[in-house]
Amino acid sequence: MEAFLELSRLKIDSISKPKSILDDFSWRIQQGKVYALIGESGSGKTTFAFSLFGMLPKNTKIAFEQFQLFGKSYDYWKKEKWKSIRGKKINMIPQNPHLAFHPYRKIGNQVQEYYSLVLGKDLSEQECCVHWAKFGIRDPERSFQSLPSQVSGGEKQRITIAMAQFSESEIIIADEPTTALDPIQEKNMIELLMNSLKTKNSSIVLITHNLKLMQRIADEVMVIKSGKIVEVNSRINGSFPLWKSDYARQLLGQL
Ligand SMILES: Nc1ncnc2c1ncn2[C@@H]1O[C@H](COP(=O)(O)OP(=O)(O)OP(=O)(O)O)[C@@H](O)[C@H]1O
Ligand SMILES: [Mg+2]
C-alpha cells in the first residue's frame, strides 16, 4: 500500500525559550487508514499536526532525517511548495474553531474564497448552504451571512469539518475535531466524516482525548509523552493487542 507520509527522526525545538517540543519522532501514514495520536496536554500533538502542514510557529526549528510526502522527498523550507499541498492534498480541522476564520469577514465569503482560490471550485451561496446542511448546520443561510463571532464554536467546528470533507484531501488532520460538540453530535459528525473519507480512500490523523472514539475508529494508535513516542499499537482482527508500557495503560485507563 502506498505511503502518503514517511517521516523519520523529526525533531522540533523552541528557539525563544530553548526546549525540545518533539524528538526522534518517526511515523508512516498509509492510504485509507485512520491514525490516532494520543497523549497528555502539552505532549506535542498540535505541534506535530502543524509540522505536517508546513505551518510551525516562527520561533520553532525543525529537523528530520526523512520527510517524504506522497512518495517524494519534500523540500520543507520552500514556501512555494506548500502551496500545492496545504489545503489541497493535506487539510486540517483545527483544534480551536474560533481561530479558523478571519474575525471581521463574513464566514460564507471566507469559505467561498477557500473553495475558489485553493480548490478551484466556485460555489454559489446556495451550493455552500446545501453542503453545510449535511453537516447539521441548522440555519446555513444565517451562518453564511454571519461574522465568526456571531455563530457558536460548534457551528464553526461543523463548518471546518465540511470544508475539509469538501477538499477531497488525501490526508486530513483532525485536531480534537469535536470538542465543541455534545456526545450525540460528536458521534454523528465522526460517522459522517469517516464514511466520506472511506469512499475517497483518504487517510486521517485523529488527535483526540476521546479514548472511546479512538478505540472505535483507529487502525493505528501512537502514544506520545513530552514529545517522544512511547508506544505504537495497531488493530489486529478488530481489536488492539494489550498495551505494553505502563504509561499507555495508565492513559487508557487499563492500570
Ligand atoms: N511556538 C511555541 N513556542 C514555544 N513553545 C511552544 C510553541 N508551541 C507549542 N509550544 C510548547 O510545546 C509543547 C507542546 O504543545 P502542543 O500544543 O503541541 O501540545 P498538545 O499535545 O497539542 O496539547 P493539548 O492536548 O493541550 O492541545 C507545550 O509545552 C507548548 O507549550
Ligand atoms: Mg493540541
PDB file of C-alpha atoms and ligand atoms in Angstrom:
ATOM      1  CA  MET A   1       0.000   0.000   0.000  1.00  0.00           C
ATOM      2  CA  GLU A   2       1.300   3.488  -0.872  1.00  0.00           C
ATOM      3  CA  ALA A   3       2.686   5.593   1.984  1.00  0.00           C
ATOM      4  CA  PHE A   4       1.357   9.142   1.989  1.00  0.00           C
ATOM      5  CA  LEU A   5       3.877  10.200   4.590  1.00  0.00           C
ATOM      6  CA  GLU A   6       7.223   8.761   5.623  1.00  0.00           C
ATOM      7  CA  LEU A   7       8.763  10.612   8.454  1.00  0.00           C
ATOM      8  CA  SER A   8      11.862   9.720  10.361  1.00  0.00           C
ATOM      9  CA  ARG A   9      13.608  11.322  13.290  1.00  0.00           C
ATOM     10  CA  LEU A  10      11.569  14.501  13.305  1.00  0.00           C
ATOM     11  CA  LYS A  11      12.813  16.995  15.866  1.00  0.00           C
ATOM     12  CA  ILE A  12      11.166  20.290  16.725  1.00  0.00           C
ATOM     13  CA  ASP A  13      12.695  22.741  19.180  1.00  0.00           C
ATOM     14  CA  SER A  14      11.510  26.034  20.525  1.00  0.00           C
ATOM     15  CA  ILE A  15      14.139  28.713  19.890  1.00  0.00           C
ATOM     16  CA  SER A  16      12.823  31.576  22.012  1.00  0.00           C
ATOM     17  CA  LYS A  17      12.643  29.532  25.187  1.00  0.00           C
ATOM     18  CA  PRO A  18      15.161  26.795  24.369  1.00  0.00           C
ATOM     19  CA  LYS A  19      13.425  23.460  24.803  1.00  0.00           C
ATOM     20  CA  SER A  20      12.621  20.342  22.829  1.00  0.00           C
ATOM     21  CA  ILE A  21       8.976  20.015  21.746  1.00  0.00           C
ATOM     22  CA  LEU A  22       9.220  16.823  19.647  1.00  0.00           C
ATOM     23  CA  ASP A  23      12.158  14.451  19.466  1.00  0.00           C
ATOM     24  CA  ASP A  24      13.045  11.354  17.434  1.00  0.00           C
ATOM     25  CA  PHE A  25       9.532  11.166  16.039  1.00  0.00           C
ATOM     26  CA  SER A  26       9.069   8.665  13.185  1.00  0.00           C
ATOM     27  CA  TRP A  27       5.786   7.735  11.552  1.00  0.00           C
ATOM     28  CA  ARG A  28       4.415   6.202   8.350  1.00  0.00           C
ATOM     29  CA  ILE A  29       0.970   7.117   7.132  1.00  0.00           C
ATOM     30  CA  GLN A  30      -0.616   4.838   4.550  1.00  0.00           C
ATOM     31  CA  GLN A  31      -3.508   5.472   2.254  1.00  0.00           C
ATOM     32  CA  GLY A  32      -7.038   4.916   3.541  1.00  0.00           C
ATOM     33  CA  LYS A  33      -6.244   4.386   7.217  1.00  0.00           C
ATOM     34  CA  VAL A  34      -7.155   6.124  10.440  1.00  0.00           C
ATOM     35  CA  TYR A  35      -4.297   7.050  12.746  1.00  0.00           C
ATOM     36  CA  ALA A  36      -4.852   8.303  16.260  1.00  0.00           C
ATOM     37  CA  LEU A  37      -2.369  10.368  18.185  1.00  0.00           C
ATOM     38  CA  ILE A  38      -2.929  10.486  21.902  1.00  0.00           C
ATOM     39  CA  GLY A  39      -1.005  11.936  24.803  1.00  0.00           C
ATOM     40  CA  GLU A  40      -1.482  14.269  27.724  1.00  0.00           C
ATOM     41  CA  SER A  41      -1.933  18.015  27.246  1.00  0.00           C
ATOM     42  CA  GLY A  42       1.296  19.692  26.124  1.00  0.00           C
ATOM     43  CA  SER A  43       2.825  16.457  24.773  1.00  0.00           C
ATOM     44  CA  GLY A  44       3.263  17.943  21.266  1.00  0.00           C
ATOM     45  CA  LYS A  45       0.209  16.701  19.306  1.00  0.00           C
ATOM     46  CA  THR A  46      -0.804  20.029  17.769  1.00  0.00           C
ATOM     47  CA  THR A  47       2.815  20.916  17.050  1.00  0.00           C
ATOM     48  CA  PHE A  48       3.145  17.650  15.138  1.00  0.00           C
ATOM     49  CA  ALA A  49      -0.048  18.468  13.197  1.00  0.00           C
ATOM     50  CA  PHE A  50       1.279  21.893  12.219  1.00  0.00           C
ATOM     51  CA  SER A  51       4.564  20.353  11.089  1.00  0.00           C
ATOM     52  CA  LEU A  52       2.658  18.221   8.537  1.00  0.00           C
ATOM     53  CA  PHE A  53       1.035  21.358   7.294  1.00  0.00           C
ATOM     54  CA  GLY A  54       4.191  23.459   6.934  1.00  0.00           C
ATOM     55  CA  MET A  55       2.832  25.910   9.474  1.00  0.00           C
ATOM     56  CA  LEU A  56       5.080  25.732  12.502  1.00  0.00           C
ATOM     57  CA  PRO A  57       5.348  28.895  14.577  1.00  0.00           C
ATOM     58  CA  LYS A  58       8.293  31.139  13.637  1.00  0.00           C
ATOM     59  CA  ASN A  59      10.002  30.666  16.990  1.00  0.00           C
ATOM     60  CA  THR A  60      10.483  26.942  16.374  1.00  0.00           C
ATOM     61  CA  LYS A  61      13.128  24.978  14.481  1.00  0.00           C
ATOM     62  CA  ILE A  62      12.522  21.726  12.639  1.00  0.00           C
ATOM     63  CA  ALA A  63      14.970  18.986  11.607  1.00  0.00           C
ATOM     64  CA  PHE A  64      14.488  15.435  10.324  1.00  0.00           C
ATOM     65  CA  GLU A  65      16.255  12.544   8.623  1.00  0.00           C
ATOM     66  CA  GLN A  66      13.465  11.895   6.117  1.00  0.00           C
ATOM     67  CA  PHE A  67      10.297  13.812   5.225  1.00  0.00           C
ATOM     68  CA  GLN A  68       8.526  12.205   2.291  1.00  0.00           C
ATOM     69  CA  LEU A  69       5.083  13.230   1.166  1.00  0.00           C
ATOM     70  CA  PHE A  70       3.172  11.241  -1.442  1.00  0.00           C
ATOM     71  CA  GLY A  71       6.270   9.321  -2.462  1.00  0.00           C
ATOM     72  CA  LYS A  72       8.624  12.302  -2.881  1.00  0.00           C
ATOM     73  CA  SER A  73      11.237  13.803  -0.600  1.00  0.00           C
ATOM     74  CA  TYR A  74       9.960  17.163   0.410  1.00  0.00           C
ATOM     75  CA  ASP A  75      11.865  20.420   0.405  1.00  0.00           C
ATOM     76  CA  TYR A  76      10.350  21.506   3.669  1.00  0.00           C
ATOM     77  CA  TRP A  77      11.721  25.022   3.653  1.00  0.00           C
ATOM     78  CA  LYS A  78      10.472  26.072   0.201  1.00  0.00           C
ATOM     79  CA  LYS A  79       7.345  28.060   0.993  1.00  0.00           C
ATOM     80  CA  GLU A  80       6.151  27.873  -2.624  1.00  0.00           C
ATOM     81  CA  LYS A  81       5.992  24.076  -2.440  1.00  0.00           C
ATOM     82  CA  TRP A  82       3.493  24.126   0.389  1.00  0.00           C
ATOM     83  CA  LYS A  83       1.021  25.996  -1.824  1.00  0.00           C
ATOM     84  CA  SER A  84       0.370  22.857  -3.849  1.00  0.00           C
ATOM     85  CA  ILE A  85      -0.122  20.776  -0.698  1.00  0.00           C
ATOM     86  CA  ARG A  86      -1.678  22.842   2.075  1.00  0.00           C
ATOM     87  CA  GLY A  87      -5.466  22.877   1.999  1.00  0.00           C
ATOM     88  CA  LYS A  88      -5.390  20.703  -1.125  1.00  0.00           C
ATOM     89  CA  LYS A  89      -3.624  17.388  -0.540  1.00  0.00           C
ATOM     90  CA  ILE A  90      -3.379  17.855   3.231  1.00  0.00           C
ATOM     91  CA  ASN A  91      -6.091  19.537   5.217  1.00  0.00           C
ATOM     92  CA  MET A  92      -6.628  20.288   8.847  1.00  0.00           C
ATOM     93  CA  ILE A  93      -9.638  20.595  11.092  1.00  0.00           C
ATOM     94  CA  PRO A  94      -8.148  22.889  13.739  1.00  0.00           C
ATOM     95  CA  GLN A  95      -8.340  22.331  17.475  1.00  0.00           C
ATOM     96  CA  ASN A  96      -9.694  25.806  18.064  1.00  0.00           C
ATOM     97  CA  PRO A  97     -12.540  26.658  15.658  1.00  0.00           C
ATOM     98  CA  HIS A  98     -12.510  30.285  16.847  1.00  0.00           C
ATOM     99  CA  LEU A  99      -9.120  30.791  15.199  1.00  0.00           C
ATOM    100  CA  ALA A 100     -10.091  29.200  11.884  1.00  0.00           C
ATOM    101  CA  PHE A 101     -11.622  32.348  10.409  1.00  0.00           C
ATOM    102  CA  HIS A 102     -10.736  35.993   9.987  1.00  0.00           C
ATOM    103  CA  PRO A 103     -12.799  37.748  12.678  1.00  0.00           C
ATOM    104  CA  TYR A 104     -14.121  40.675  10.620  1.00  0.00           C
ATOM    105  CA  ARG A 105     -15.269  38.973   7.426  1.00  0.00           C
ATOM    106  CA  LYS A 106     -18.447  37.010   6.830  1.00  0.00           C
ATOM    107  CA  ILE A 107     -17.869  33.271   7.192  1.00  0.00           C
ATOM    108  CA  GLY A 108     -19.589  32.460   3.896  1.00  0.00           C
ATOM    109  CA  ASN A 109     -17.306  34.723   1.873  1.00  0.00           C
ATOM    110  CA  GLN A 110     -14.224  33.250   3.515  1.00  0.00           C
ATOM    111  CA  VAL A 111     -15.332  29.709   2.751  1.00  0.00           C
ATOM    112  CA  GLN A 112     -16.251  30.590  -0.843  1.00  0.00           C
ATOM    113  CA  GLU A 113     -12.819  32.152  -1.243  1.00  0.00           C
ATOM    114  CA  TYR A 114     -11.142  28.990   0.054  1.00  0.00           C
ATOM    115  CA  TYR A 115     -13.162  26.779  -2.315  1.00  0.00           C
ATOM    116  CA  SER A 116     -12.345  29.061  -5.228  1.00  0.00           C
ATOM    117  CA  LEU A 117      -8.698  30.066  -4.628  1.00  0.00           C
ATOM    118  CA  VAL A 118      -7.405  26.867  -3.060  1.00  0.00           C
ATOM    119  CA  LEU A 119      -9.597  24.178  -4.612  1.00  0.00           C
ATOM    120  CA  GLY A 120     -10.508  25.951  -7.867  1.00  0.00           C
ATOM    121  CA  LYS A 121     -14.243  25.337  -7.295  1.00  0.00           C
ATOM    122  CA  ASP A 122     -16.688  28.229  -7.490  1.00  0.00           C
ATOM    123  CA  LEU A 123     -19.708  27.578  -5.315  1.00  0.00           C
ATOM    124  CA  SER A 124     -22.773  29.784  -5.020  1.00  0.00           C
ATOM    125  CA  GLU A 125     -24.140  30.667  -1.593  1.00  0.00           C
ATOM    126  CA  GLN A 126     -26.922  28.163  -2.153  1.00  0.00           C
ATOM    127  CA  GLU A 127     -24.493  25.354  -3.041  1.00  0.00           C
ATOM    128  CA  CYS A 128     -22.415  26.066   0.086  1.00  0.00           C
ATOM    129  CA  CYS A 129     -25.541  26.024   2.227  1.00  0.00           C
ATOM    130  CA  VAL A 130     -26.737  22.704   0.790  1.00  0.00           C
ATOM    131  CA  HIS A 131     -23.335  21.198   1.607  1.00  0.00           C
ATOM    132  CA  TRP A 132     -23.251  22.696   5.120  1.00  0.00           C
ATOM    133  CA  ALA A 133     -26.737  21.394   5.883  1.00  0.00           C
ATOM    134  CA  LYS A 134     -25.390  17.831   5.525  1.00  0.00           C
ATOM    135  CA  PHE A 135     -23.134  18.615   8.499  1.00  0.00           C
ATOM    136  CA  GLY A 136     -26.021  19.559  10.750  1.00  0.00           C
ATOM    137  CA  ILE A 137     -25.781  23.327  10.375  1.00  0.00           C
ATOM    138  CA  ARG A 138     -29.367  24.198  11.147  1.00  0.00           C
ATOM    139  CA  ASP A 139     -29.663  27.608   9.512  1.00  0.00           C
ATOM    140  CA  PRO A 140     -26.860  27.612   6.933  1.00  0.00           C
ATOM    141  CA  GLU A 141     -28.032  30.831   5.258  1.00  0.00           C
ATOM    142  CA  ARG A 142     -27.733  32.693   8.546  1.00  0.00           C
ATOM    143  CA  SER A 143     -24.303  31.192   9.295  1.00  0.00           C
ATOM    144  CA  PHE A 144     -23.160  32.039   5.778  1.00  0.00           C
ATOM    145  CA  GLN A 145     -24.010  35.730   6.285  1.00  0.00           C
ATOM    146  CA  SER A 146     -22.570  35.898   9.827  1.00  0.00           C
ATOM    147  CA  LEU A 147     -19.294  37.099  11.229  1.00  0.00           C
ATOM    148  CA  PRO A 148     -17.358  34.342  13.072  1.00  0.00           C
ATOM    149  CA  SER A 149     -18.266  35.921  16.439  1.00  0.00           C
ATOM    150  CA  GLN A 150     -21.978  35.559  15.606  1.00  0.00           C
ATOM    151  CA  VAL A 151     -22.006  31.759  15.371  1.00  0.00           C
ATOM    152  CA  SER A 152     -21.264  29.200  18.073  1.00  0.00           C
ATOM    153  CA  GLY A 153     -17.997  27.249  18.412  1.00  0.00           C
ATOM    154  CA  GLY A 154     -19.886  24.067  17.483  1.00  0.00           C
ATOM    155  CA  GLU A 155     -21.212  25.637  14.264  1.00  0.00           C
ATOM    156  CA  LYS A 156     -17.745  26.855  13.320  1.00  0.00           C
ATOM    157  CA  GLN A 157     -16.349  23.400  14.019  1.00  0.00           C
ATOM    158  CA  ARG A 158     -19.000  21.864  11.744  1.00  0.00           C
ATOM    159  CA  ILE A 159     -18.104  24.327   9.009  1.00  0.00           C
ATOM    160  CA  THR A 160     -14.388  23.461   9.238  1.00  0.00           C
ATOM    161  CA  ILE A 161     -15.299  19.747   9.070  1.00  0.00           C
ATOM    162  CA  ALA A 162     -17.491  20.406   5.994  1.00  0.00           C
ATOM    163  CA  MET A 163     -14.623  22.332   4.376  1.00  0.00           C
ATOM    164  CA  ALA A 164     -12.147  19.519   4.998  1.00  0.00           C
ATOM    165  CA  GLN A 165     -14.605  16.942   3.652  1.00  0.00           C
ATOM    166  CA  PHE A 166     -15.201  19.017   0.530  1.00  0.00           C
ATOM    167  CA  SER A 167     -11.475  19.375  -0.159  1.00  0.00           C
ATOM    168  CA  GLU A 168     -11.003  15.714  -1.134  1.00  0.00           C
ATOM    169  CA  SER A 169      -7.592  15.851   0.551  1.00  0.00           C
ATOM    170  CA  GLU A 170      -5.512  12.706   0.787  1.00  0.00           C
ATOM    171  CA  ILE A 171      -4.583  13.395   4.406  1.00  0.00           C
ATOM    172  CA  ILE A 172      -6.916  15.074   6.856  1.00  0.00           C
ATOM    173  CA  ILE A 173      -5.552  16.021  10.241  1.00  0.00           C
ATOM    174  CA  ALA A 174      -8.371  16.345  12.722  1.00  0.00           C
ATOM    175  CA  ASP A 175      -7.068  18.032  15.873  1.00  0.00           C
ATOM    176  CA  GLU A 176      -9.707  17.335  18.506  1.00  0.00           C
ATOM    177  CA  PRO A 177     -12.343  17.960  15.835  1.00  0.00           C
ATOM    178  CA  THR A 178     -15.421  17.640  18.010  1.00  0.00           C
ATOM    179  CA  THR A 179     -14.537  19.406  21.266  1.00  0.00           C
ATOM    180  CA  ALA A 180     -17.337  21.952  20.812  1.00  0.00           C
ATOM    181  CA  LEU A 181     -19.994  19.311  20.085  1.00  0.00           C
ATOM    182  CA  ASP A 182     -22.124  17.313  22.517  1.00  0.00           C
ATOM    183  CA  PRO A 183     -21.628  13.483  22.582  1.00  0.00           C
ATOM    184  CA  ILE A 184     -24.510  12.669  20.207  1.00  0.00           C
ATOM    185  CA  GLN A 185     -23.488  15.351  17.724  1.00  0.00           C
ATOM    186  CA  GLU A 186     -19.911  14.124  18.043  1.00  0.00           C
ATOM    187  CA  LYS A 187     -20.867  10.546  17.145  1.00  0.00           C
ATOM    188  CA  ASN A 188     -22.916  11.697  14.125  1.00  0.00           C
ATOM    189  CA  MET A 189     -20.209  14.034  12.909  1.00  0.00           C
ATOM    190  CA  ILE A 190     -17.430  11.462  13.147  1.00  0.00           C
ATOM    191  CA  GLU A 191     -19.552   8.876  11.353  1.00  0.00           C
ATOM    192  CA  LEU A 192     -20.263  11.339   8.562  1.00  0.00           C
ATOM    193  CA  LEU A 193     -16.603  12.256   8.244  1.00  0.00           C
ATOM    194  CA  MET A 194     -15.424   8.637   8.348  1.00  0.00           C
ATOM    195  CA  ASN A 195     -17.905   7.432   5.735  1.00  0.00           C
ATOM    196  CA  SER A 196     -16.917  10.193   3.395  1.00  0.00           C
ATOM    197  CA  LEU A 197     -13.216   9.524   3.906  1.00  0.00           C
ATOM    198  CA  LYS A 198     -13.607   5.813   3.330  1.00  0.00           C
ATOM    199  CA  THR A 199     -15.231   6.397  -0.041  1.00  0.00           C
ATOM    200  CA  LYS A 200     -12.337   8.676  -1.030  1.00  0.00           C
ATOM    201  CA  ASN A 201      -9.649   6.426   0.454  1.00  0.00           C
ATOM    202  CA  SER A 202      -8.150   9.378   2.358  1.00  0.00           C
ATOM    203  CA  SER A 203      -6.040   8.926   5.467  1.00  0.00           C
ATOM    204  CA  ILE A 204      -6.964  10.611   8.684  1.00  0.00           C
ATOM    205  CA  VAL A 205      -4.803  11.634  11.604  1.00  0.00           C
ATOM    206  CA  LEU A 206      -7.088  11.967  14.584  1.00  0.00           C
ATOM    207  CA  ILE A 207      -5.793  13.814  17.608  1.00  0.00           C
ATOM    208  CA  THR A 208      -8.120  13.150  20.475  1.00  0.00           C
ATOM    209  CA  HIS A 209      -8.607  12.822  24.208  1.00  0.00           C
ATOM    210  CA  ASN A 210     -11.703  10.754  23.490  1.00  0.00           C
ATOM    211  CA  LEU A 211     -10.393   7.243  24.031  1.00  0.00           C
ATOM    212  CA  LYS A 212     -13.690   5.533  23.196  1.00  0.00           C
ATOM    213  CA  LEU A 213     -13.717   7.271  19.830  1.00  0.00           C
ATOM    214  CA  MET A 214     -10.113   6.304  19.245  1.00  0.00           C
ATOM    215  CA  GLN A 215     -10.785   2.620  20.072  1.00  0.00           C
ATOM    216  CA  ARG A 216     -13.790   2.632  17.732  1.00  0.00           C
ATOM    217  CA  ILE A 217     -12.257   4.092  14.601  1.00  0.00           C
ATOM    218  CA  ALA A 218      -8.435   3.999  14.644  1.00  0.00           C
ATOM    219  CA  ASP A 219      -6.354   1.448  12.725  1.00  0.00           C
ATOM    220  CA  GLU A 220      -3.139   2.511  14.432  1.00  0.00           C
ATOM    221  CA  VAL A 221      -2.576   4.452  17.641  1.00  0.00           C
ATOM    222  CA  MET A 222       0.516   6.322  18.677  1.00  0.00           C
ATOM    223  CA  VAL A 223       1.002   7.380  22.279  1.00  0.00           C
ATOM    224  CA  ILE A 224       3.319  10.296  22.955  1.00  0.00           C
ATOM    225  CA  LYS A 225       4.653  11.799  26.130  1.00  0.00           C
ATOM    226  CA  SER A 226       6.700  15.014  26.384  1.00  0.00           C
ATOM    227  CA  GLY A 227       7.327  14.960  22.622  1.00  0.00           C
ATOM    228  CA  LYS A 228       8.544  11.366  22.444  1.00  0.00           C
ATOM    229  CA  ILE A 229       6.820   8.260  21.143  1.00  0.00           C
ATOM    230  CA  VAL A 230       6.083   5.898  23.995  1.00  0.00           C
ATOM    231  CA  GLU A 231       4.254   3.153  22.104  1.00  0.00           C
ATOM    232  CA  VAL A 232       2.561   2.360  18.796  1.00  0.00           C
ATOM    233  CA  ASN A 233      -0.239  -0.183  18.567  1.00  0.00           C
ATOM    234  CA  SER A 234      -2.111  -1.490  15.521  1.00  0.00           C
ATOM    235  CA  ARG A 235      -5.540  -3.046  15.368  1.00  0.00           C
ATOM    236  CA  ILE A 236      -5.447  -6.789  14.710  1.00  0.00           C
ATOM    237  CA  ASN A 237      -8.645  -8.678  13.847  1.00  0.00           C
ATOM    238  CA  GLY A 238     -10.793  -5.817  15.082  1.00  0.00           C
ATOM    239  CA  SER A 239      -9.142  -5.054  18.435  1.00  0.00           C
ATOM    240  CA  PHE A 240      -5.936  -3.664  19.853  1.00  0.00           C
ATOM    241  CA  PRO A 241      -3.422  -6.019  21.469  1.00  0.00           C
ATOM    242  CA  LEU A 242      -2.637  -5.200  25.103  1.00  0.00           C
ATOM    243  CA  TRP A 243      -0.534  -2.113  25.619  1.00  0.00           C
ATOM    244  CA  LYS A 244       2.974  -2.844  26.859  1.00  0.00           C
ATOM    245  CA  SER A 245       4.042   0.398  28.511  1.00  0.00           C
ATOM    246  CA  ASP A 246       2.719   1.479  31.897  1.00  0.00           C
ATOM    247  CA  TYR A 247       2.247   4.985  30.544  1.00  0.00           C
ATOM    248  CA  ALA A 248      -0.060   3.887  27.682  1.00  0.00           C
ATOM    249  CA  ARG A 249      -2.017   1.637  30.023  1.00  0.00           C
ATOM    250  CA  GLN A 250      -2.380   4.440  32.517  1.00  0.00           C
ATOM    251  CA  LEU A 251      -3.541   6.836  29.799  1.00  0.00           C
ATOM    252  CA  LEU A 252      -6.049   4.303  28.510  1.00  0.00           C
ATOM    253  CA  GLY A 253      -7.343   3.517  31.971  1.00  0.00           C
ATOM    254  CA  GLN A 254      -6.024  -0.053  31.964  1.00  0.00           C
ATOM    255  CA  LEU A 255      -3.923   0.389  35.112  1.00  0.00           C
TER     256      LEU A 255
HETATM  257  N1  LIG B   1       5.522  28.421  19.418  1.00  0.00           N
HETATM  258  C1  LIG B   1       5.896  27.778  20.512  1.00  0.00           C
HETATM  259  N2  LIG B   1       6.971  28.208  21.206  1.00  0.00           N
HETATM  260  C2  LIG B   1       7.380  27.584  22.317  1.00  0.00           C
HETATM  261  N3  LIG B   1       6.783  26.507  22.824  1.00  0.00           N
HETATM  262  C3  LIG B   1       5.701  26.025  22.190  1.00  0.00           C
HETATM  263  C4  LIG B   1       5.211  26.637  20.992  1.00  0.00           C
HETATM  264  N4  LIG B   1       4.116  25.932  20.576  1.00  0.00           N
HETATM  265  C5  LIG B   1       3.940  24.936  21.475  1.00  0.00           C
HETATM  266  N5  LIG B   1       4.903  25.001  22.430  1.00  0.00           N
HETATM  267  C6  LIG B   1       5.060  24.078  23.567  1.00  0.00           C
HETATM  268  O1  LIG B   1       5.207  22.767  23.036  1.00  0.00           O
HETATM  269  C7  LIG B   1       4.566  21.825  23.843  1.00  0.00           C
HETATM  270  C8  LIG B   1       3.553  21.040  23.018  1.00  0.00           C
HETATM  271  O2  LIG B   1       2.436  21.892  22.697  1.00  0.00           O
HETATM  272  P1  LIG B   1       1.205  21.368  21.824  1.00  0.00           P
HETATM  273  O3  LIG B   1       0.256  22.485  21.643  1.00  0.00           O
HETATM  274  O4  LIG B   1       1.742  20.720  20.609  1.00  0.00           O
HETATM  275  O5  LIG B   1       0.588  20.249  22.798  1.00  0.00           O
HETATM  276  P2  LIG B   1      -0.727  19.357  22.654  1.00  0.00           P
HETATM  277  O6  LIG B   1      -0.306  17.941  22.867  1.00  0.00           O
HETATM  278  O7  LIG B   1      -1.428  19.680  21.374  1.00  0.00           O
HETATM  279  O8  LIG B   1      -1.588  19.810  23.898  1.00  0.00           O
HETATM  280  P3  LIG B   1      -3.209  19.896  24.080  1.00  0.00           P
HETATM  281  O9  LIG B   1      -3.690  18.478  24.313  1.00  0.00           O
HETATM  282  O10 LIG B   1      -3.380  20.748  25.299  1.00  0.00           O
HETATM  283  O11 LIG B   1      -3.806  20.511  22.849  1.00  0.00           O
HETATM  284  C9  LIG B   1       3.943  22.597  25.006  1.00  0.00           C
HETATM  285  O12 LIG B   1       4.838  22.545  26.092  1.00  0.00           O
HETATM  286  C10 LIG B   1       3.830  24.005  24.464  1.00  0.00           C
HETATM  287  O13 LIG B   1       3.907  24.955  25.495  1.00  0.00           O
HETATM  288 MG    MG B   2      -3.284  20.483  20.930  1.00  0.00          MG
END
